[in-house]
């Protein structure tokens, strides 16, 4: 993917401040941090969205995510909390179409905001109906994997 900035980082065609790297993944500092210590974790194989990643790679990326967040906490970077953020598709605010997990430290009074109408409280009947629909889809996708 010659036009993918993350693929170009992996290929060392674009500079990056690398935190961690192995044969499957890479973690590096973002150039647009929410707060100091904001790290991105990516698969080395170009995959645009979650639907394109295999479970083993996904599990590996989450393992590295857990390790990176622990390293951020131990690094001396200001950190009173932590956010993980993965945008999947343009509607979810994904800007670089190479799957990536954001890991960033939080502290009281920082400028990061996540705005939504948190006052919406659907009735239990609606929640149950949606849960049943998702459950049915889950079972049809994964019943053989048990």
Short mmCIF file of C-alpha atoms in Angstrom, two decimals:
data_model
loop_
_atom_site.label_atom_id
_atom_site.label_comp_id
_atom_site.label_asym_id
_atom_site.label_seq_id
_atom_site.Cartn_x
_atom_site.Cartn_y
_atom_site.Cartn_z
CA UNK A 1 0.00 0.00 0.00
CA UNK A 2 2.30 2.74 -1.29
CA UNK A 3 -0.02 5.57 -0.23
CA UNK A 4 -0.61 4.29 3.33
CA UNK A 5 1.39 6.35 5.80
CA UNK A 6 1.47 3.50 8.33
CA UNK A 7 2.75 1.02 5.73
CA UNK A 8 5.41 3.59 4.86
CA UNK A 9 6.36 3.85 8.54
CA UNK A 10 6.70 0.05 8.68
CA UNK A 11 8.86 0.18 5.53
CA UNK A 12 10.97 2.96 7.10
CA UNK A 13 10.06 5.35 4.26
CA UNK A 14 8.54 7.76 6.80
CA UNK A 15 10.18 8.53 10.15
CA UNK A 16 8.53 7.42 13.39
CA UNK A 17 9.35 7.34 17.08
CA UNK A 18 9.01 3.60 17.64
CA UNK A 19 8.02 2.31 21.06
CA UNK A 20 7.86 -1.41 20.20
CA UNK A 21 8.13 -3.67 17.18
CA UNK A 22 7.87 -7.38 16.45
CA UNK A 23 7.09 -9.47 13.37
CA UNK A 24 3.32 -8.81 13.64
CA UNK A 25 2.95 -5.33 15.09
CA UNK A 26 4.46 -1.93 15.65
CA UNK A 27 3.80 0.72 18.29
CA UNK A 28 4.87 4.31 17.74
CA UNK A 29 4.16 7.84 18.88
CA UNK A 30 1.45 9.68 16.97
CA UNK A 31 2.35 13.05 15.47
CA UNK A 32 -1.07 14.38 16.59
CA UNK A 33 -1.21 13.39 20.27
CA UNK A 34 -4.23 13.89 22.52
CA UNK A 35 -1.74 14.08 25.39
CA UNK A 36 1.99 13.41 25.73
CA UNK A 37 2.54 9.65 25.62
CA UNK A 38 -0.13 8.97 22.96
CA UNK A 39 0.89 5.76 21.16
CA UNK A 40 -0.57 4.00 18.11
CA UNK A 41 -0.42 0.21 17.77
CA UNK A 42 -0.81 -1.27 14.30
CA UNK A 43 -0.59 -4.61 12.56
CA UNK A 44 2.27 -4.76 10.09
CA UNK A 45 0.01 -6.40 7.54
CA UNK A 46 -2.13 -3.74 5.89
CA UNK A 47 -5.69 -4.17 7.10
CA UNK A 48 -8.08 -1.23 6.81
CA UNK A 49 -10.75 -2.22 9.36
CA UNK A 50 -11.46 -4.81 12.05
CA UNK A 51 -13.41 -7.03 9.65
CA UNK A 52 -10.15 -7.71 7.80
CA UNK A 53 -8.06 -8.87 10.73
CA UNK A 54 -7.73 -12.47 11.86
CA UNK A 55 -8.36 -13.33 15.52
CA UNK A 56 -4.77 -14.28 16.32
CA UNK A 57 -3.46 -10.95 15.06
CA UNK A 58 -6.24 -9.14 16.91
CA UNK A 59 -5.33 -10.93 20.15
CA UNK A 60 -1.67 -10.11 19.60
CA UNK A 61 -2.45 -6.42 19.04
CA UNK A 62 -4.48 -6.30 22.23
CA UNK A 63 -1.67 -8.00 24.16
CA UNK A 64 0.75 -5.33 22.91
CA UNK A 65 -1.83 -2.65 23.74
CA UNK A 66 -1.99 -3.91 27.33
CA UNK A 67 1.79 -3.92 27.58
CA UNK A 68 2.14 -0.43 26.08
CA UNK A 69 -0.42 1.06 28.47
CA UNK A 70 1.47 -0.44 31.38
CA UNK A 71 4.73 0.97 30.01
CA UNK A 72 3.15 4.43 29.64
CA UNK A 73 2.05 4.29 33.27
CA UNK A 74 5.60 3.35 34.37
CA UNK A 75 7.38 5.83 32.10
CA UNK A 76 6.94 8.99 34.11
CA UNK A 77 4.53 10.45 31.55
CA UNK A 78 1.66 12.25 33.31
CA UNK A 79 -1.05 9.60 33.58
CA UNK A 80 -4.00 9.43 35.98
CA UNK A 81 -6.04 7.21 33.65
CA UNK A 82 -5.92 5.64 30.22
CA UNK A 83 -8.06 5.53 27.09
CA UNK A 84 -8.02 2.98 24.32
CA UNK A 85 -9.64 4.09 21.09
CA UNK A 86 -10.06 2.24 17.82
CA UNK A 87 -11.99 3.97 15.04
CA UNK A 88 -13.37 1.44 12.55
CA UNK A 89 -14.44 3.15 9.33
CA UNK A 90 -14.99 6.75 8.31
CA UNK A 91 -18.32 6.98 10.18
CA UNK A 92 -16.35 6.19 13.36
CA UNK A 93 -13.80 8.95 12.61
CA UNK A 94 -11.09 6.68 11.17
CA UNK A 95 -8.79 8.95 9.18
CA UNK A 96 -5.92 6.60 8.28
CA UNK A 97 -7.36 3.49 6.65
CA UNK A 98 -4.90 1.11 8.32
CA UNK A 99 -6.27 -0.47 11.49
CA UNK A 100 -4.78 1.18 14.56
CA UNK A 101 -5.37 1.33 18.28
CA UNK A 102 -4.84 4.60 20.11
CA UNK A 103 -3.47 4.30 23.64
CA UNK A 104 -3.28 7.59 25.47
CA UNK A 105 -2.77 8.73 29.02
CA UNK A 106 -5.43 10.87 30.65
CA UNK A 107 -5.34 13.28 33.55
CA UNK A 108 -7.88 15.51 35.20
CA UNK A 109 -8.26 18.76 33.31
CA UNK A 110 -6.78 17.52 30.01
CA UNK A 111 -8.41 18.73 26.80
CA UNK A 112 -9.75 15.42 25.44
CA UNK A 113 -13.54 15.33 25.12
CA UNK A 114 -15.85 12.57 23.98
CA UNK A 115 -19.23 14.13 23.35
CA UNK A 116 -22.47 12.23 23.02
CA UNK A 117 -25.98 12.41 24.37
CA UNK A 118 -25.43 10.22 27.42
CA UNK A 119 -28.96 10.95 28.64
CA UNK A 120 -30.57 8.52 26.19
CA UNK A 121 -31.93 5.57 28.20
CA UNK A 122 -33.74 3.08 25.94
CA UNK A 123 -36.39 0.90 27.57
CA UNK A 124 -35.31 -2.60 28.64
CA UNK A 125 -37.59 -4.12 25.97
CA UNK A 126 -35.62 -2.31 23.25
CA UNK A 127 -32.27 -3.32 24.77
CA UNK A 128 -33.45 -6.93 25.01
CA UNK A 129 -34.57 -6.93 21.36
CA UNK A 130 -31.24 -5.53 20.17
CA UNK A 131 -29.33 -7.98 22.38
CA UNK A 132 -31.35 -10.88 20.94
CA UNK A 133 -30.59 -9.74 17.37
CA UNK A 134 -26.87 -9.47 18.10
CA UNK A 135 -26.91 -12.82 19.94
CA UNK A 136 -28.55 -14.52 16.93
CA UNK A 137 -25.95 -13.03 14.59
CA UNK A 138 -23.15 -14.05 16.96
CA UNK A 139 -24.42 -17.62 17.13
CA UNK A 140 -24.73 -17.87 13.34
CA UNK A 141 -21.19 -16.57 12.91
CA UNK A 142 -19.44 -18.41 15.74
CA UNK A 143 -21.46 -21.44 16.82
CA UNK A 144 -19.03 -23.80 15.06
CA UNK A 145 -16.07 -22.14 16.82
CA UNK A 146 -17.14 -23.21 20.32
#
